[in-house]
Amino acid sequence: MEQAFQVDLRGVVDLLSRHLYSSPRVYLRELLQNAVDAITAADGVPGTVRIETLGGGGLRVHDDGIGLTEEEVHRLLATIGRSSKRDELGFARHDFLGQFGIGLLSGFLVADEIEVVTRSARADAPEAAVRWTGYADGRYRVEPGEREAPGTTVTLRPRPGSAELLDPEIVAELARTYGSLLPVELTVDGAPVTGEGPPWRAAHADPARRRRALDAYCRDLFGFEPFDVIDLDVPEAGLTGVAFVLPQPVSPTARGAHRVYLKRMLLAENVEGLLPEWAFFVRCVVDAGELRPTASREALYEDELLESARQALGERLRQWLVRLSETDPARLRGFLRLHQLGVKAMALHDDDMLRIVHRWLEFETSAGPMTLAEFRRRHSDARFVTSVEEFRRLSAVAGAQGVGLVNGGYVHDTEIIERLAAIDPDAALRPLDPAELTTHFGVLDPAAELALRPFLAAAQRAVERLGCEVVIRDFDPASLPALYLTSRAAQHRAELTEAREMADDLWSDVLGALNGAVAADRPQLVLNHRNPLARRATALTEEGLIELAVQGLYGQALLYGQHPLRPADTAALNRSFLGLLEWAMHGDSSGEGK
């Protein structure tokens, strides 16, 4: 035996308030949508919506729209979820904002009783008005009503605890928020709410006045003076609007929230997903006629049209940047200083943006802040490193040897540098292997090198167990006594060795085999013969003192280069410090400590 579902209206209202709508404040938006739809369906009417606040917290919304007959009232207001007859009334046309059913139910978010008095404007409809009264417990009644002209009046009587949402000041605020751009005359207690439509469509005497007006609109809406204003237009989505460029830096992880209208009714003030993720440096206000809202009408429905619109809006922002680079380079540089992360993100996938970054965005280099294009012109064999720490320990040394170095350690920098070949093979930079720097250092003359062989042998014994090779070179800056350099292969070998020591027997054997396959390339401790301290160290002859001095220079080079210290490194550094301290305090029989 088939039976009909029983609907608990209180449960449905609770579902709406807790899980569909973000706030009961949307009740007024839903009532406005119904009123505007009714006006749209009644072609040729003046188009007015009057909101009237009543004593005791009540509210009335009047419209001069198409109205409903008694039969339509039963079908559209009293049956939750039924929409099969909506086409007959014209309410499935694409230029309507919402739907009667859920929109009217939202009134129960703030009221226990809703009264609808309506009179149809259809030529073949009865002239009598109809009153429909619905209650939050699921009851309703339909009876003759009184209304002289076609249209509809909806009256809400507040439920306990909701009277403040029907307060005249709150109602006026909600009407301005949701309906200020509506193409109908909207008033609250006689005071007009709607203006001349979207500000970006308003006529102005010249572009300067338009810009001042939009700047003022941005200040009122978002509270900031925009760096620039970008017009937006996506015909396939029926979308127009403006993007305001933020005047201060913002984190790229910040979620861009935009003010979105659908057919000039506010959808929400914090809509996400309208723009590509990289476009976090703008805040938009748009009106769209074709994009679909979600069921709550507080966000945009993710479909192919929204994705297409998102890409088109991203293209508008990209075109603005390209145009700025061609017409106002100084202003572009100012923008890049504020929002370089967003532009870098674009450059990862867009060749035009990569050209802008290459030509205009400053990177950290061994010669100071400079664009990649300018740096490449100055250094034909420029190199880059992939971490900030590596740049800081090598930039001064590399620069002193005439090796141009770019810091690729910041967000997206390495990827951008590696992509330069996509736009110009001559603009490409090569990664720096730190061990290469030794090829730029000066070598000692044969006689000096021969005289230092005993010292080098003792120095090598001092650091042998630390897996390091000692060499002596002549390089700038002279203030640096020693430099610890490790090649990529040596670094990889050290990581494998460390992993092997921490692994179990099975993985230790596997890692051991891998380690054996890596070329036997060891880090180098490069002593600077140009430095007075290092030169004095090379003059030592006592084996024990050479060990302490070389291990001390080894530890200082590790600390200067911000290399991680292994337990063996820490032990050698401590041993050197204590040994040198004792030697300095007590001296030795040869008098070298005096």
Coordinates of C-alpha atoms in Angstrom, one line a residue:
M1 CA 0.0 0.0 0.0
E2 CA 1.6 3.3 -1.1
Q3 CA 1.5 6.3 1.2
A4 CA 2.6 9.9 0.9
F5 CA 5.6 11.2 2.9
Q6 CA 4.7 13.3 5.9
V7 CA 6.7 16.5 6.1
D8 CA 7.6 18.0 9.4
L9 CA 7.7 21.7 8.6
R10 CA 9.5 22.6 11.8
G11 CA 12.2 20.0 10.9
V12 CA 12.5 21.5 7.4
V13 CA 12.9 25.0 8.8
D14 CA 15.5 23.7 11.3
L15 CA 17.4 22.1 8.4
L16 CA 17.3 25.4 6.5
S17 CA 18.5 27.5 9.4
R18 CA 21.3 25.1 10.6
H19 CA 22.6 23.6 7.4
L20 CA 21.6 25.6 4.3
Y21 CA 21.7 29.3 5.2
S22 CA 24.6 30.8 7.0
S23 CA 22.3 33.2 8.9
P24 CA 18.6 33.9 9.4
R25 CA 19.3 37.4 8.0
V26 CA 18.9 35.9 4.5
Y27 CA 15.1 35.9 5.0
L28 CA 14.8 39.4 3.6
R29 CA 16.9 38.5 0.5
E30 CA 14.6 35.6 -0.2
L31 CA 11.5 37.8 0.1
L32 CA 13.1 40.4 -2.2
Q33 CA 13.9 37.7 -4.8
N34 CA 10.3 36.5 -4.8
A35 CA 9.1 40.1 -5.2
V36 CA 11.5 40.9 -8.1
D37 CA 10.6 37.6 -9.8
A38 CA 7.0 38.5 -9.7
I39 CA 7.7 41.9 -11.2
T40 CA 9.8 40.3 -13.9
A41 CA 7.0 37.9 -14.8
A42 CA 4.5 40.8 -15.1
D43 CA 6.0 42.5 -18.2
G44 CA 5.3 46.2 -18.4
V45 CA 4.5 47.0 -14.7
P46 CA 6.3 49.9 -13.1
G47 CA 8.3 47.6 -10.8
T48 CA 8.2 48.7 -7.2
V49 CA 8.8 46.8 -4.0
R50 CA 7.8 48.5 -0.7
I51 CA 9.0 47.2 2.6
E52 CA 7.0 48.3 5.6
T53 CA 8.0 47.7 9.3
L54 CA 5.1 47.3 11.7
G55 CA 4.7 48.0 15.3
G56 CA 5.5 45.0 17.5
G57 CA 8.2 43.7 15.1
G58 CA 6.1 42.7 12.2
L59 CA 7.1 43.2 8.5
R60 CA 5.3 43.6 5.2
V61 CA 6.7 43.3 1.7
H62 CA 4.5 44.7 -1.1
D63 CA 5.2 44.2 -4.8
D64 CA 3.2 45.1 -8.0
G65 CA 4.2 41.9 -9.8
I66 CA 2.1 39.2 -11.5
G67 CA 0.4 37.8 -8.4
L68 CA -1.1 34.3 -8.0
T69 CA -4.5 32.7 -8.4
E70 CA -6.0 30.5 -5.7
E71 CA -5.0 27.4 -7.6
E72 CA -1.4 28.7 -8.0
V73 CA -1.3 29.4 -4.3
H74 CA -2.1 25.8 -3.5
R75 CA 0.4 24.5 -5.9
L76 CA 3.3 26.9 -5.2
L77 CA 3.0 27.8 -1.6
A78 CA 1.5 24.8 0.1
T79 CA 3.4 22.0 -1.5
I80 CA 7.1 21.8 -0.6
G81 CA 9.4 20.9 -3.4
R82 CA 6.9 20.9 -6.3
S83 CA 8.1 22.8 -9.3
S84 CA 6.5 21.1 -12.3
K85 CA 3.9 23.8 -12.8
R86 CA 6.3 26.7 -12.6
D87 CA 6.9 26.8 -16.3
E88 CA 3.2 27.4 -16.9
L89 CA 3.5 30.6 -14.9
G90 CA 6.7 31.7 -16.6
F91 CA 8.9 31.3 -13.5
A92 CA 11.4 29.0 -15.2
R93 CA 12.7 31.8 -17.4
H94 CA 16.4 32.3 -17.1
D95 CA 16.1 35.9 -15.9
F96 CA 14.4 35.0 -12.6
L97 CA 16.4 35.2 -9.4
G98 CA 14.9 32.4 -7.3
Q99 CA 12.0 30.0 -6.7
F100 CA 8.8 30.6 -4.7
G101 CA 9.0 27.5 -2.5
I102 CA 12.3 27.6 -0.6
G103 CA 12.2 31.4 -0.7
L104 CA 9.0 31.7 1.2
L105 CA 10.0 28.9 3.6
S106 CA 13.0 31.1 4.7
G107 CA 10.5 33.4 6.3
F108 CA 10.0 30.8 9.0
L109 CA 13.6 31.4 10.0
V110 CA 12.3 34.6 11.8
A111 CA 8.5 34.1 12.0
D112 CA 6.0 31.6 13.3
E113 CA 3.3 32.9 10.9
I114 CA 3.5 34.1 7.3
E115 CA 0.5 35.7 5.5
V116 CA 0.4 36.1 1.8
V117 CA -2.3 38.3 0.2
T118 CA -2.1 38.1 -3.6
R119 CA -4.1 39.0 -6.7
S120 CA -3.2 37.7 -10.1
A121 CA -2.6 40.1 -13.1
R122 CA -3.4 37.4 -15.7
A123 CA -6.2 38.4 -18.1
D124 CA -7.8 35.0 -17.7
A125 CA -7.5 34.8 -13.9
P126 CA -10.3 35.5 -11.4
E127 CA -10.2 39.1 -10.1
A128 CA -10.6 38.1 -6.5
A129 CA -7.6 38.3 -4.1
V130 CA -6.5 35.3 -2.1
R131 CA -5.1 35.2 1.4
W132 CA -2.8 32.3 2.3
T133 CA -1.7 31.9 5.9
G134 CA 1.0 29.5 6.9
Y135 CA 2.2 28.4 10.3
A136 CA 5.5 27.0 11.4
D137 CA 3.8 23.8 12.8
G138 CA 2.9 22.8 9.2
R139 CA -0.7 24.1 9.0
Y140 CA -2.0 26.6 6.5
R141 CA -5.3 28.0 5.3
V142 CA -6.5 29.7 2.1
E143 CA -9.4 32.2 2.1
P144 CA -10.6 35.2 0.2
G145 CA -8.4 38.3 0.7
E146 CA -8.6 42.0 0.0
R147 CA -6.4 43.7 -2.5
E148 CA -7.4 46.2 -5.1
A149 CA -4.4 46.0 -7.6
P150 CA -2.6 42.9 -8.9
G151 CA 0.5 42.0 -6.9
T152 CA 1.5 40.4 -3.6
T153 CA 1.9 41.4 0.0
V154 CA 3.8 39.1 2.4
T155 CA 3.5 39.7 6.1
L156 CA 5.8 38.2 8.7
R157 CA 4.9 38.0 12.4
P158 CA 8.1 37.4 14.4
R159 CA 8.7 34.3 16.5
P160 CA 10.0 34.8 20.0
G161 CA 13.7 35.8 20.0
S162 CA 13.7 37.0 16.4
A163 CA 12.1 40.4 16.7
E164 CA 15.4 42.2 16.4
L165 CA 15.9 40.9 12.9
L166 CA 12.6 42.7 11.9
D167 CA 13.7 46.0 13.6
P168 CA 13.4 48.9 11.2
E169 CA 17.1 49.7 11.3
I170 CA 18.1 46.1 10.7
V171 CA 15.5 45.8 7.9
A172 CA 16.8 48.9 6.2
E173 CA 20.4 47.7 6.5
L174 CA 19.5 44.3 5.0
A175 CA 17.6 45.9 2.2
R176 CA 20.6 48.1 1.3
T177 CA 23.0 45.2 1.5
Y178 CA 21.0 42.8 -0.7
G179 CA 18.9 45.1 -2.9
S180 CA 20.8 48.4 -3.5
L181 CA 21.5 47.5 -7.2
L182 CA 18.2 45.9 -8.1
P183 CA 16.5 47.2 -11.3
V184 CA 13.3 48.0 -9.4
E185 CA 12.3 50.8 -7.1
L186 CA 12.9 49.6 -3.5
T187 CA 11.9 51.5 -0.4
V188 CA 11.9 50.8 3.3
D189 CA 9.3 52.7 5.2
G190 CA 9.2 55.2 2.3
A191 CA 12.9 55.8 2.2
P192 CA 14.5 54.8 -1.2
V193 CA 17.1 52.1 -1.2
T194 CA 18.0 51.5 -4.8
G195 CA 20.1 53.9 -6.7
E196 CA 21.3 54.2 -10.3
G197 CA 22.5 50.6 -10.6
P198 CA 26.0 49.2 -10.6
P199 CA 28.6 52.0 -10.0
W200 CA 30.9 50.6 -12.7
R201 CA 28.2 51.2 -15.3
A202 CA 27.5 54.8 -14.3
A203 CA 28.2 57.5 -16.9
H204 CA 30.9 60.1 -16.1
A205 CA 32.2 63.2 -17.8
D206 CA 35.7 61.7 -18.1
P207 CA 37.9 58.8 -17.0
A208 CA 39.4 60.7 -14.2
R209 CA 36.0 61.4 -12.6
R210 CA 35.0 57.7 -13.1
R211 CA 38.2 56.6 -11.3
R212 CA 37.6 58.9 -8.4
A213 CA 34.0 57.6 -8.1
L214 CA 35.2 54.0 -8.1
D215 CA 37.9 54.8 -5.6
A216 CA 35.3 56.2 -3.3
Y217 CA 33.1 53.1 -3.9
C218 CA 36.0 50.9 -2.9
R219 CA 36.7 52.9 0.2
D220 CA 33.1 52.6 1.3
L221 CA 32.8 48.9 0.4
F222 CA 36.2 47.5 1.4
G223 CA 37.9 50.2 3.5
F224 CA 41.0 50.8 1.3
E225 CA 42.2 53.1 -1.4
P226 CA 42.8 50.8 -4.4
F227 CA 46.2 50.7 -6.1
D228 CA 44.3 50.4 -9.4
V229 CA 40.9 49.6 -10.8
I230 CA 40.5 46.9 -13.5
D231 CA 37.2 46.6 -15.5
L232 CA 35.9 43.1 -15.8
D233 CA 33.7 41.7 -18.6
V234 CA 32.8 38.1 -19.4
P235 CA 29.9 38.1 -21.9
E236 CA 29.3 34.4 -21.8
A237 CA 28.6 34.6 -18.1
G238 CA 26.7 37.9 -18.4
L239 CA 29.3 39.2 -16.0
T240 CA 30.5 42.8 -15.5
G241 CA 32.3 44.4 -12.6
V242 CA 35.5 45.8 -11.3
A243 CA 38.6 44.4 -9.6
F244 CA 40.3 46.6 -7.0
V245 CA 44.0 46.0 -6.6
L246 CA 45.0 45.9 -3.0
P247 CA 47.4 48.7 -1.9
Q248 CA 49.3 46.5 0.6
P249 CA 50.9 43.1 0.5
V250 CA 48.7 40.1 1.3
S251 CA 49.6 36.5 2.0
P252 CA 49.1 34.2 -1.1
T253 CA 47.5 31.8 1.2
A254 CA 44.7 34.3 2.0
R255 CA 41.4 33.3 0.5
G256 CA 40.2 35.9 -1.9
A257 CA 36.6 36.9 -0.9
H258 CA 34.6 38.9 -3.5
R259 CA 31.2 40.6 -3.6
V260 CA 29.0 38.9 -6.1
Y261 CA 25.6 39.9 -7.4
L262 CA 23.4 37.7 -9.5
K263 CA 21.0 39.6 -11.7
R264 CA 21.8 42.6 -9.4
M265 CA 20.7 40.8 -6.2
L266 CA 23.6 40.4 -3.8
L267 CA 24.6 36.7 -3.6
A268 CA 27.2 37.2 -0.8
E269 CA 29.9 39.5 0.3
N270 CA 32.6 36.9 0.6
V271 CA 32.3 34.6 -2.4
E272 CA 35.4 32.4 -3.0
G273 CA 36.4 30.6 -6.2
L274 CA 35.5 33.5 -8.5
L275 CA 39.2 34.1 -9.6
P276 CA 42.2 31.8 -10.1
E277 CA 44.1 31.1 -6.9
W278 CA 47.0 33.2 -7.9
A279 CA 44.9 36.4 -8.1
F280 CA 44.9 37.0 -4.4
F281 CA 45.9 40.6 -4.9
V282 CA 42.5 41.9 -5.9
R283 CA 39.0 42.2 -4.5
C284 CA 36.2 42.1 -7.0
V285 CA 32.6 43.4 -7.2
V286 CA 30.7 41.7 -10.0
D287 CA 27.2 41.2 -11.3
A288 CA 26.5 38.0 -13.3
G289 CA 23.4 37.0 -15.2
E290 CA 24.3 33.5 -16.2
L291 CA 26.3 32.0 -13.3
R292 CA 24.4 29.5 -11.0
P293 CA 24.1 29.9 -7.3
T294 CA 24.2 27.0 -4.9
A295 CA 21.1 25.9 -3.1
S296 CA 21.6 28.4 -0.3
R297 CA 22.2 31.1 -2.9
E298 CA 25.2 32.2 -0.8
A299 CA 28.0 30.8 -3.1
L300 CA 28.6 30.0 -6.8
Y301 CA 27.9 26.5 -8.2
E302 CA 31.0 24.9 -9.5
D303 CA 30.4 24.0 -13.1
E304 CA 32.0 24.5 -16.6
L305 CA 30.6 28.0 -16.9
L306 CA 32.1 29.2 -13.6
E307 CA 35.5 27.6 -14.6
S308 CA 35.4 29.4 -18.0
A309 CA 34.5 32.7 -16.3
R310 CA 37.3 32.2 -13.8
Q311 CA 39.8 31.7 -16.6
A312 CA 38.5 34.7 -18.5
L313 CA 38.8 36.9 -15.4
G314 CA 42.3 35.7 -14.8
E315 CA 43.1 36.7 -18.4
R316 CA 41.7 40.2 -17.8
L317 CA 44.2 40.6 -14.9
R318 CA 47.0 39.2 -17.0
Q319 CA 46.2 41.7 -19.8
W320 CA 46.2 44.6 -17.2
L321 CA 49.7 43.6 -16.1
V322 CA 51.0 43.3 -19.7
R323 CA 49.5 46.7 -20.5
L324 CA 51.0 48.3 -17.4
S325 CA 54.5 47.0 -18.4
E326 CA 54.1 48.7 -21.8
T327 CA 52.6 52.0 -20.7
D328 CA 53.7 52.7 -17.1
P329 CA 56.8 50.7 -16.0
A330 CA 57.3 52.7 -12.8
R331 CA 53.8 51.8 -11.7
L332 CA 54.4 48.2 -12.6
R333 CA 57.5 48.1 -10.4
G334 CA 55.5 49.5 -7.6
F335 CA 52.9 46.8 -8.1
L336 CA 55.5 44.1 -8.2
R337 CA 57.0 45.3 -4.9
L338 CA 53.6 44.8 -3.3
H339 CA 52.3 41.6 -5.0
Q340 CA 55.3 39.8 -6.5
L341 CA 54.1 36.4 -5.2
G342 CA 51.0 36.5 -7.3
V343 CA 52.8 37.5 -10.4
K344 CA 55.5 34.8 -9.8
A345 CA 52.7 32.3 -9.6
M346 CA 51.4 33.4 -12.9
A347 CA 54.8 33.3 -14.5
L348 CA 55.1 29.6 -13.7
H349 CA 52.5 28.9 -16.4
D350 CA 52.3 32.0 -18.6
D351 CA 55.1 33.1 -20.9
D352 CA 54.0 36.8 -21.0
M353 CA 54.1 36.9 -17.2
L354 CA 57.5 35.3 -17.3
R355 CA 58.8 38.0 -19.6
I356 CA 57.4 40.7 -17.2
V357 CA 59.1 39.0 -14.3
H358 CA 62.4 38.6 -16.2
R359 CA 62.4 42.2 -17.2
W360 CA 60.9 44.0 -14.3
L361 CA 60.9 42.0 -11.0
E362 CA 64.0 42.4 -8.8
F363 CA 65.7 39.3 -7.4
E364 CA 68.3 39.0 -4.7
T365 CA 71.7 38.7 -6.3
S366 CA 75.4 38.9 -5.3
A367 CA 75.4 42.4 -6.8
G368 CA 72.3 43.5 -4.8
P369 CA 68.6 43.7 -5.8
M370 CA 68.4 43.5 -9.6
T371 CA 66.2 42.2 -12.4
L372 CA 67.2 38.9 -14.0
A373 CA 67.5 40.6 -17.4
E374 CA 69.9 43.3 -16.0
F375 CA 71.9 40.8 -14.0
R376 CA 72.3 38.5 -17.0
R377 CA 73.6 41.4 -19.1
R378 CA 76.2 42.1 -16.4
H379 CA 77.2 38.5 -15.8
S380 CA 77.3 36.4 -18.9
D381 CA 77.9 33.2 -16.9
A382 CA 75.5 33.9 -14.1
R383 CA 74.6 31.1 -11.7
F384 CA 71.8 30.5 -9.1
V385 CA 71.4 28.5 -5.9
T386 CA 68.2 27.0 -4.7
S387 CA 68.2 27.9 -1.0
V388 CA 68.5 31.2 0.9
E389 CA 71.0 29.7 3.3
E390 CA 73.3 28.6 0.5
F391 CA 73.1 32.0 -1.1
R392 CA 74.0 33.8 2.1
R393 CA 77.1 31.7 2.7
L394 CA 78.3 31.8 -0.9
S395 CA 77.2 35.2 -2.4
A396 CA 80.1 37.3 -0.9
V397 CA 82.7 34.7 -2.0
A398 CA 81.1 34.2 -5.4
G399 CA 80.8 37.9 -6.0
A400 CA 84.4 38.5 -5.0
Q401 CA 85.5 36.0 -7.6
G402 CA 83.4 37.6 -10.3
V403 CA 80.8 34.8 -10.3
G404 CA 77.3 36.3 -10.5
L405 CA 74.9 34.5 -8.2
V406 CA 71.1 34.7 -7.9
N407 CA 69.2 33.7 -4.9
G408 CA 66.5 31.1 -6.0
G409 CA 65.5 30.2 -2.5
Y410 CA 62.4 32.3 -2.2
V411 CA 58.9 31.1 -3.2
H412 CA 58.7 30.2 -7.0
D413 CA 62.1 31.8 -7.7
T414 CA 63.9 28.6 -8.7
E415 CA 61.0 27.5 -10.9
I416 CA 61.0 30.8 -12.6
I417 CA 64.7 30.8 -13.2
E418 CA 64.5 27.3 -14.7
R419 CA 61.7 28.4 -17.0
L420 CA 63.7 31.3 -18.5
A421 CA 64.9 29.0 -21.3
A422 CA 61.2 28.7 -22.5
I423 CA 61.3 32.4 -23.6
D424 CA 64.9 32.9 -24.4
P425 CA 67.7 30.2 -24.2
D426 CA 70.3 33.0 -23.8
A427 CA 68.5 34.2 -20.6
A428 CA 68.9 30.9 -18.9
L429 CA 71.0 30.6 -15.7
R430 CA 72.9 27.5 -14.6
P431 CA 72.8 26.1 -11.1
L432 CA 75.9 26.6 -9.0
D433 CA 77.8 23.6 -7.6
P434 CA 79.6 25.1 -4.6
A435 CA 82.7 23.0 -5.3
E436 CA 83.1 24.9 -8.6
L437 CA 84.1 28.0 -6.8
T438 CA 87.6 26.5 -6.1
T439 CA 88.3 26.7 -9.8
H440 CA 88.0 30.5 -9.5
F441 CA 90.3 30.7 -6.5
G442 CA 94.0 31.7 -6.9
V443 CA 96.6 28.9 -6.5
L444 CA 99.8 29.3 -4.6
D445 CA 103.1 29.4 -6.4
P446 CA 104.9 26.1 -6.6
A447 CA 107.6 27.1 -4.0
A448 CA 105.0 28.1 -1.4
E449 CA 102.9 25.0 -2.1
L450 CA 106.0 22.8 -1.6
A451 CA 106.8 24.5 1.7
L452 CA 103.3 23.9 3.0
R453 CA 103.2 20.2 2.3
P454 CA 104.1 19.2 5.9
F455 CA 101.4 21.4 7.2
L456 CA 98.8 20.1 4.7
A457 CA 99.6 16.5 5.7
A458 CA 99.1 17.2 9.4
A459 CA 96.0 19.3 8.6
Q460 CA 94.5 16.4 6.6
R461 CA 95.1 14.0 9.4
A462 CA 93.2 16.4 11.7
V463 CA 90.0 16.3 9.7
E464 CA 90.3 12.9 8.0
R465 CA 87.8 11.3 10.4
L466 CA 85.4 14.1 9.6
G467 CA 85.3 13.1 6.0
C468 CA 86.9 16.4 4.7
E469 CA 89.7 17.3 2.4
V470 CA 92.0 20.3 3.2
V471 CA 93.3 22.6 0.4
I472 CA 94.9 26.0 0.5
R473 CA 93.9 28.7 -2.0
D474 CA 94.2 32.5 -2.4
F475 CA 90.8 34.3 -2.7
D476 CA 88.6 37.2 -1.6
P477 CA 87.3 38.3 0.7
A478 CA 90.5 38.3 2.6
S479 CA 88.6 38.6 5.9
L480 CA 87.4 35.0 5.5
P481 CA 89.9 32.6 7.0
A482 CA 88.3 29.3 5.7
L483 CA 85.4 28.2 3.6
Y484 CA 83.6 24.8 3.7
L485 CA 82.5 23.7 0.2
T486 CA 80.6 20.6 -0.7
S487 CA 79.6 19.4 -4.1
R488 CA 76.1 18.1 -4.9
A489 CA 77.6 14.5 -5.1
A490 CA 79.4 14.9 -1.8
Q491 CA 76.2 16.2 -0.2
H492 CA 74.3 13.2 -1.5
R493 CA 76.9 10.8 -0.3
A494 CA 76.8 12.4 3.2
E495 CA 73.1 12.1 3.4
L496 CA 73.3 8.4 2.4
T497 CA 75.9 7.7 5.0
E498 CA 73.8 9.4 7.7
A499 CA 70.7 7.4 6.6
R500 CA 72.7 4.2 6.7
E501 CA 73.8 4.8 10.2
M502 CA 70.2 5.2 11.3
A503 CA 68.7 2.3 9.3
D504 CA 68.3 -1.3 10.3
D505 CA 70.5 -4.0 8.9
L506 CA 68.5 -4.7 5.7
W507 CA 68.2 -1.0 4.7
S508 CA 71.8 -0.4 5.8
D509 CA 73.0 -2.9 3.3
V510 CA 70.8 -1.4 0.5
L511 CA 72.0 2.2 1.3
G512 CA 75.6 0.9 1.5
A513 CA 75.3 -0.4 -2.0
L514 CA 73.9 3.0 -3.2
N515 CA 76.6 4.8 -1.3
G516 CA 79.2 2.8 -3.1
A517 CA 77.8 3.8 -6.4
V518 CA 78.2 7.5 -5.7
A519 CA 81.5 9.0 -6.8
A520 CA 84.0 9.4 -4.0
D521 CA 83.8 13.2 -3.8
R522 CA 84.5 14.7 -0.5
P523 CA 83.7 18.2 0.9
Q524 CA 86.6 20.6 1.0
L525 CA 87.9 22.9 3.8
V526 CA 89.5 25.7 1.8
L527 CA 92.0 27.7 3.8
N528 CA 92.4 31.3 2.6
H529 CA 96.1 32.1 2.2
R530 CA 95.2 35.8 1.8
N531 CA 93.8 35.8 5.4
P532 CA 96.3 36.7 8.1
L533 CA 94.9 34.2 10.7
A534 CA 94.9 31.3 8.2
R535 CA 98.4 32.2 7.1
R536 CA 99.6 32.1 10.7
A537 CA 98.0 28.7 11.1
T538 CA 99.9 27.3 8.1
A539 CA 103.1 28.4 9.8
L540 CA 102.5 26.1 12.8
T541 CA 104.8 23.1 13.1
E542 CA 103.6 21.2 16.2
E543 CA 101.3 18.3 15.2
G544 CA 98.9 18.7 18.2
L545 CA 98.6 22.5 17.7
I546 CA 98.0 22.1 14.0
E547 CA 95.2 19.7 14.8
L548 CA 93.5 22.1 17.2
A549 CA 93.9 25.1 14.8
V550 CA 92.6 23.3 11.7
Q551 CA 89.6 21.8 13.6
G552 CA 88.9 25.3 14.9
L553 CA 88.9 26.7 11.4
Y554 CA 86.8 23.7 10.3
G555 CA 84.2 24.5 12.9
Q556 CA 84.2 28.2 12.1
A557 CA 83.7 27.5 8.4
L558 CA 80.7 25.2 9.2
L559 CA 79.1 27.9 11.4
Y560 CA 79.8 30.7 8.9
G561 CA 78.2 28.7 6.2
Q562 CA 75.3 27.7 8.4
H563 CA 75.9 24.0 7.7
P564 CA 74.3 21.5 10.1
L565 CA 76.7 20.2 12.7
R566 CA 77.0 16.4 13.2
P567 CA 77.9 15.0 16.6
A568 CA 81.5 14.5 15.3
D569 CA 81.6 18.1 14.2
T570 CA 80.4 19.4 17.5
A571 CA 83.0 17.2 19.4
A572 CA 85.8 18.5 17.1
L573 CA 84.7 22.1 17.6
N574 CA 84.6 21.7 21.4
R575 CA 87.9 19.9 21.5
S576 CA 89.5 22.6 19.4
F577 CA 88.1 25.4 21.5
L578 CA 89.2 23.9 24.9
G579 CA 92.6 22.9 23.5
L580 CA 93.3 26.3 22.0
L581 CA 92.1 28.0 25.2
E582 CA 94.4 25.9 27.4
W583 CA 97.3 26.6 25.0
A584 CA 96.7 30.3 25.0
M585 CA 96.6 30.3 28.8
H586 CA 99.7 28.2 29.4
G587 CA 101.8 28.4 26.2
D588 CA 104.3 25.7 25.3
S589 CA 108.0 25.1 25.6
S590 CA 108.7 26.3 22.1
G591 CA 107.3 29.7 22.8
E592 CA 104.7 29.6 20.0
G593 CA 102.0 30.6 22.4
K594 CA 103.7 33.7 23.7

